[in-house]
Amino acid sequence: MSVLRVVLAGLALTVLGTAAADEGGSGAMAGSASTNATAISSEQVGPPDSWFKLDALDLNVYGFSYHPDRDTVHRLNLDNEVNPGLGLHYELSDTERGTTFAEIGAYQDSGANLAKLVALGYQFKFAKRWRIGGALAVVHSQTYNDGVTFLAMIPLITYDMGRVKLNATYFPKLGHYNEVAAFGFYISIPFGQ
């Protein structure tokens, strides 16, 4: 569990560092605007930009999984394929090429235990609505890795429909970390827009 705390602290420092850099940039702009008459007339009046953007926040609603190796999941009692849970997805940066994001969440896993995760990831944008990439996640559940918190790379593909994002992920079979491969499916609902 201490690894989870370290990742959360690192995530908080990253977000605070980004906010400080943004404030430094807006301060430099305001300083230069005082010497430029054109910039003064176009200067926006209102509260300073916040480091937190509501449009960058999504609610993840976890839901379903599918295990291709049906016999093994039944034998190991890992056949729970209804996986309710909630999480938050925050886009740290969004460019033409892709998005960098952070996630935190919890869901009922294939062994019917509570799985908790914290992740940092990147997805490339392709076509108009597709994103593909992955996340480096810290995961804790009694079902995986004998109940010991571990670090995993998780591939992720997203189809952005605007008001809802459809997500699919793959959890490969990895020795005692994850004894049975699984596909996971969930939706993300943007708070903003």
mmCIF file of C-alpha atoms in Angstrom:
data_model
loop_
_atom_site.group_PDB
_atom_site.id
_atom_site.type_symbol
_atom_site.label_atom_id
_atom_site.label_comp_id
_atom_site.label_asym_id
_atom_site.label_seq_id
_atom_site.Cartn_x
_atom_site.Cartn_y
_atom_site.Cartn_z
ATOM 1 C CA MET A 1 0.000 0.000 0.000
ATOM 2 C CA SER A 2 2.989 2.342 0.507
ATOM 3 C CA VAL A 3 3.692 2.206 -3.262
ATOM 4 C CA LEU A 4 0.167 3.526 -3.822
ATOM 5 C CA ARG A 5 0.857 6.446 -1.467
ATOM 6 C CA VAL A 6 4.129 7.252 -3.273
ATOM 7 C CA VAL A 7 2.349 7.321 -6.649
ATOM 8 C CA LEU A 8 -0.420 9.551 -5.247
ATOM 9 C CA ALA A 9 2.190 11.940 -3.808
ATOM 10 C CA GLY A 10 4.048 11.996 -7.154
ATOM 11 C CA LEU A 11 0.811 12.700 -8.995
ATOM 12 C CA ALA A 12 -0.019 15.568 -6.631
ATOM 13 C CA LEU A 13 3.465 17.079 -7.065
ATOM 14 C CA THR A 14 3.165 16.800 -10.861
ATOM 15 C CA VAL A 15 -0.199 18.575 -10.867
ATOM 16 C CA LEU A 16 1.069 21.281 -8.470
ATOM 17 C CA GLY A 17 4.221 21.749 -10.587
ATOM 18 C CA THR A 18 2.089 22.169 -13.706
ATOM 19 C CA ALA A 19 -0.081 24.711 -11.902
ATOM 20 C CA ALA A 20 2.964 26.673 -10.739
ATOM 21 C CA ALA A 21 4.408 26.684 -14.259
ATOM 22 C CA ASP A 22 1.083 27.931 -15.623
ATOM 23 C CA GLU A 23 0.986 30.716 -13.027
ATOM 24 C CA GLY A 24 4.562 31.707 -13.882
ATOM 25 C CA GLY A 25 3.648 31.885 -17.572
ATOM 26 C CA SER A 26 0.560 34.006 -16.980
ATOM 27 C CA GLY A 27 2.540 36.319 -14.682
ATOM 28 C CA ALA A 28 5.152 36.861 -17.382
ATOM 29 C CA MET A 29 2.403 37.680 -19.865
ATOM 30 C CA ALA A 30 0.811 40.172 -17.510
ATOM 31 C CA GLY A 31 4.176 41.851 -16.907
ATOM 32 C CA SER A 32 4.874 42.209 -20.611
ATOM 33 C CA ALA A 33 1.321 43.428 -21.204
ATOM 34 C CA SER A 34 1.946 46.471 -19.009
ATOM 35 C CA THR A 35 4.539 47.763 -21.491
ATOM 36 C CA ASN A 36 2.540 47.035 -24.632
ATOM 37 C CA ALA A 37 -0.538 49.182 -25.319
ATOM 38 C CA THR A 38 -2.021 46.603 -27.710
ATOM 39 C CA ALA A 39 -1.684 43.829 -25.159
ATOM 40 C CA ILE A 40 -3.301 45.991 -22.466
ATOM 41 C CA SER A 41 -6.409 46.569 -24.553
ATOM 42 C CA SER A 42 -6.812 42.827 -25.226
ATOM 43 C CA GLU A 43 -6.046 41.730 -21.680
ATOM 44 C CA GLN A 44 -8.820 39.630 -20.219
ATOM 45 C CA VAL A 45 -10.461 40.819 -17.035
ATOM 46 C CA GLY A 46 -11.561 38.131 -14.627
ATOM 47 C CA PRO A 47 -10.242 35.501 -12.266
ATOM 48 C CA PRO A 48 -6.861 33.959 -13.114
ATOM 49 C CA ASP A 49 -6.844 30.594 -14.859
ATOM 50 C CA SER A 50 -7.042 27.705 -12.461
ATOM 51 C CA TRP A 51 -4.750 24.702 -12.808
ATOM 52 C CA PHE A 52 -7.837 22.504 -12.538
ATOM 53 C CA LYS A 53 -10.014 22.334 -15.660
ATOM 54 C CA LEU A 54 -13.467 20.770 -15.269
ATOM 55 C CA ASP A 55 -13.509 19.993 -19.016
ATOM 56 C CA ALA A 56 -10.508 17.703 -18.460
ATOM 57 C CA LEU A 57 -12.287 15.541 -15.857
ATOM 58 C CA ASP A 58 -14.291 12.385 -16.643
ATOM 59 C CA LEU A 59 -16.198 9.986 -14.395
ATOM 60 C CA ASN A 60 -15.250 6.380 -15.189
ATOM 61 C CA VAL A 61 -18.082 3.903 -14.729
ATOM 62 C CA TYR A 62 -16.551 0.434 -14.703
ATOM 63 C CA GLY A 63 -18.705 -2.384 -15.834
ATOM 64 C CA PHE A 64 -17.757 -5.597 -17.594
ATOM 65 C CA SER A 65 -14.980 -8.027 -18.412
ATOM 66 C CA TYR A 66 -14.572 -11.029 -20.664
ATOM 67 C CA HIS A 67 -12.176 -13.947 -20.058
ATOM 68 C CA PRO A 68 -11.254 -15.956 -23.190
ATOM 69 C CA ASP A 69 -10.035 -18.984 -21.170
ATOM 70 C CA ARG A 70 -13.460 -20.033 -19.893
ATOM 71 C CA ASP A 71 -12.378 -23.338 -18.303
ATOM 72 C CA THR A 72 -9.575 -21.783 -16.235
ATOM 73 C CA VAL A 73 -11.682 -18.893 -14.920
ATOM 74 C CA HIS A 74 -14.368 -21.325 -13.745
ATOM 75 C CA ARG A 75 -11.788 -23.621 -12.141
ATOM 76 C CA LEU A 76 -10.052 -20.710 -10.318
ATOM 77 C CA ASN A 77 -13.352 -19.001 -9.434
ATOM 78 C CA LEU A 78 -12.312 -15.866 -11.360
ATOM 79 C CA ASP A 79 -15.412 -15.761 -13.536
ATOM 80 C CA ASN A 80 -17.042 -12.608 -12.191
ATOM 81 C CA GLU A 81 -17.618 -10.615 -15.396
ATOM 82 C CA VAL A 82 -19.840 -7.873 -13.968
ATOM 83 C CA ASN A 83 -17.375 -5.402 -12.471
ATOM 84 C CA PRO A 84 -19.135 -2.331 -11.049
ATOM 85 C CA GLY A 85 -17.024 0.544 -9.832
ATOM 86 C CA LEU A 86 -16.177 4.211 -10.214
ATOM 87 C CA GLY A 87 -13.108 6.223 -11.012
ATOM 88 C CA LEU A 88 -11.860 9.619 -12.132
ATOM 89 C CA HIS A 89 -9.922 10.308 -15.337
ATOM 90 C CA TYR A 90 -8.120 13.668 -15.643
ATOM 91 C CA GLU A 91 -6.395 14.857 -18.825
ATOM 92 C CA LEU A 92 -3.141 16.521 -17.798
ATOM 93 C CA SER A 93 -2.495 17.634 -21.387
ATOM 94 C CA ASP A 94 -4.469 17.415 -24.619
ATOM 95 C CA THR A 95 -2.727 18.081 -27.950
ATOM 96 C CA GLU A 96 -3.381 17.269 -31.596
ATOM 97 C CA ARG A 97 -1.248 14.124 -31.240
ATOM 98 C CA GLY A 98 -2.618 12.736 -27.998
ATOM 99 C CA THR A 99 -3.500 13.062 -24.341
ATOM 100 C CA THR A 100 -1.578 12.522 -21.135
ATOM 101 C CA PHE A 101 -3.839 11.501 -18.273
ATOM 102 C CA ALA A 102 -4.095 10.353 -14.674
ATOM 103 C CA GLU A 103 -6.708 7.980 -13.284
ATOM 104 C CA ILE A 104 -7.783 6.731 -9.908
ATOM 105 C CA GLY A 105 -10.532 4.193 -9.311
ATOM 106 C CA ALA A 106 -11.915 1.094 -7.667
ATOM 107 C CA TYR A 107 -14.057 -1.742 -9.018
ATOM 108 C CA GLN A 108 -15.176 -5.276 -8.196
ATOM 109 C CA ASP A 109 -12.697 -7.510 -10.026
ATOM 110 C CA SER A 110 -12.952 -10.980 -11.573
ATOM 111 C CA GLY A 111 -12.460 -12.625 -8.184
ATOM 112 C CA ALA A 112 -15.259 -10.479 -6.675
ATOM 113 C CA ASN A 113 -12.705 -8.512 -4.629
ATOM 114 C CA LEU A 114 -12.254 -4.742 -4.564
ATOM 115 C CA ALA A 115 -9.466 -3.688 -6.935
ATOM 116 C CA LYS A 116 -7.989 -0.216 -6.442
ATOM 117 C CA LEU A 117 -5.794 1.539 -9.003
ATOM 118 C CA VAL A 118 -3.875 4.731 -9.651
ATOM 119 C CA ALA A 119 -2.456 5.277 -13.145
ATOM 120 C CA LEU A 120 -0.572 7.674 -15.405
ATOM 121 C CA GLY A 121 -0.910 7.167 -19.145
ATOM 122 C CA TYR A 122 -0.783 8.449 -22.689
ATOM 123 C CA GLN A 123 -3.032 7.838 -25.691
ATOM 124 C CA PHE A 124 -2.283 8.729 -29.320
ATOM 125 C CA LYS A 125 -5.165 10.196 -31.302
ATOM 126 C CA PHE A 126 -5.988 8.668 -34.679
ATOM 127 C CA ALA A 127 -8.913 9.122 -37.027
ATOM 128 C CA LYS A 128 -11.386 11.608 -35.618
ATOM 129 C CA ARG A 129 -12.558 9.908 -32.436
ATOM 130 C CA TRP A 130 -10.106 7.075 -31.653
ATOM 131 C CA ARG A 131 -7.323 7.019 -29.059
ATOM 132 C CA ILE A 132 -4.901 4.199 -28.384
ATOM 133 C CA GLY A 133 -2.177 3.899 -25.776
ATOM 134 C CA GLY A 134 -1.730 2.677 -22.270
ATOM 135 C CA ALA A 135 -1.167 3.462 -18.630
ATOM 136 C CA LEU A 136 1.347 2.567 -15.979
ATOM 137 C CA ALA A 137 -0.817 1.588 -13.026
ATOM 138 C CA VAL A 138 -0.348 0.713 -9.385
ATOM 139 C CA VAL A 139 -2.936 -1.961 -8.586
ATOM 140 C CA HIS A 140 -4.043 -3.564 -5.328
ATOM 141 C CA SER A 141 -6.514 -6.431 -4.940
ATOM 142 C CA GLN A 142 -6.639 -9.746 -3.116
ATOM 143 C CA THR A 143 -7.302 -11.384 -6.507
ATOM 144 C CA TYR A 144 -4.033 -10.322 -8.157
ATOM 145 C CA ASN A 145 -0.410 -10.971 -7.130
ATOM 146 C CA ASP A 146 -1.430 -12.774 -3.917
ATOM 147 C CA GLY A 147 -2.861 -9.519 -2.532
ATOM 148 C CA VAL A 148 0.412 -7.573 -2.858
ATOM 149 C CA THR A 149 0.312 -4.147 -4.544
ATOM 150 C CA PHE A 150 2.094 -4.162 -7.911
ATOM 151 C CA LEU A 151 2.924 -2.031 -10.945
ATOM 152 C CA ALA A 152 1.484 -2.964 -14.357
ATOM 153 C CA MET A 153 1.400 -1.608 -17.910
ATOM 154 C CA ILE A 154 -2.195 -1.643 -19.156
ATOM 155 C CA PRO A 155 -3.109 -1.079 -22.827
ATOM 156 C CA LEU A 156 -6.171 1.085 -23.461
ATOM 157 C CA ILE A 157 -8.263 2.014 -26.500
ATOM 158 C CA THR A 158 -10.967 4.690 -26.442
ATOM 159 C CA TYR A 159 -13.723 5.745 -28.819
ATOM 160 C CA ASP A 160 -14.826 9.314 -28.033
ATOM 161 C CA MET A 161 -18.521 9.861 -28.816
ATOM 162 C CA GLY A 162 -18.531 13.340 -27.254
ATOM 163 C CA ARG A 163 -20.869 12.973 -24.300
ATOM 164 C CA VAL A 164 -19.599 9.446 -23.570
ATOM 165 C CA LYS A 165 -16.294 7.669 -24.164
ATOM 166 C CA LEU A 166 -16.219 3.906 -24.676
ATOM 167 C CA ASN A 167 -13.068 2.254 -23.291
ATOM 168 C CA ALA A 168 -11.595 -1.202 -23.698
ATOM 169 C CA THR A 169 -8.509 -2.552 -21.985
ATOM 170 C CA TYR A 170 -6.631 -5.828 -21.888
ATOM 171 C CA PHE A 171 -5.138 -7.496 -18.831
ATOM 172 C CA PRO A 172 -2.712 -10.178 -20.074
ATOM 173 C CA LYS A 173 -1.963 -13.382 -18.218
ATOM 174 C CA LEU A 174 1.240 -12.739 -16.240
ATOM 175 C CA GLY A 175 2.243 -15.590 -13.951
ATOM 176 C CA HIS A 176 0.950 -15.083 -10.402
ATOM 177 C CA TYR A 177 0.217 -11.348 -10.989
ATOM 178 C CA ASN A 178 -2.794 -12.171 -13.163
ATOM 179 C CA GLU A 179 -3.550 -15.852 -13.690
ATOM 180 C CA VAL A 180 -6.131 -15.388 -16.458
ATOM 181 C CA ALA A 181 -6.197 -12.896 -19.338
ATOM 182 C CA ALA A 182 -9.200 -10.570 -19.488
ATOM 183 C CA PHE A 183 -10.684 -7.784 -21.569
ATOM 184 C CA GLY A 184 -12.264 -4.930 -19.610
ATOM 185 C CA PHE A 185 -14.963 -2.524 -20.782
ATOM 186 C CA TYR A 186 -16.127 0.739 -19.210
ATOM 187 C CA ILE A 187 -17.456 4.172 -20.086
ATOM 188 C CA SER A 188 -16.220 7.670 -19.235
ATOM 189 C CA ILE A 189 -18.640 10.553 -18.804
ATOM 190 C CA PRO A 190 -17.122 14.049 -19.134
ATOM 191 C CA PHE A 191 -18.010 16.525 -16.370
ATOM 192 C CA GLY A 192 -17.481 19.619 -18.523
ATOM 193 C CA GLN A 193 -18.235 20.578 -22.138
#
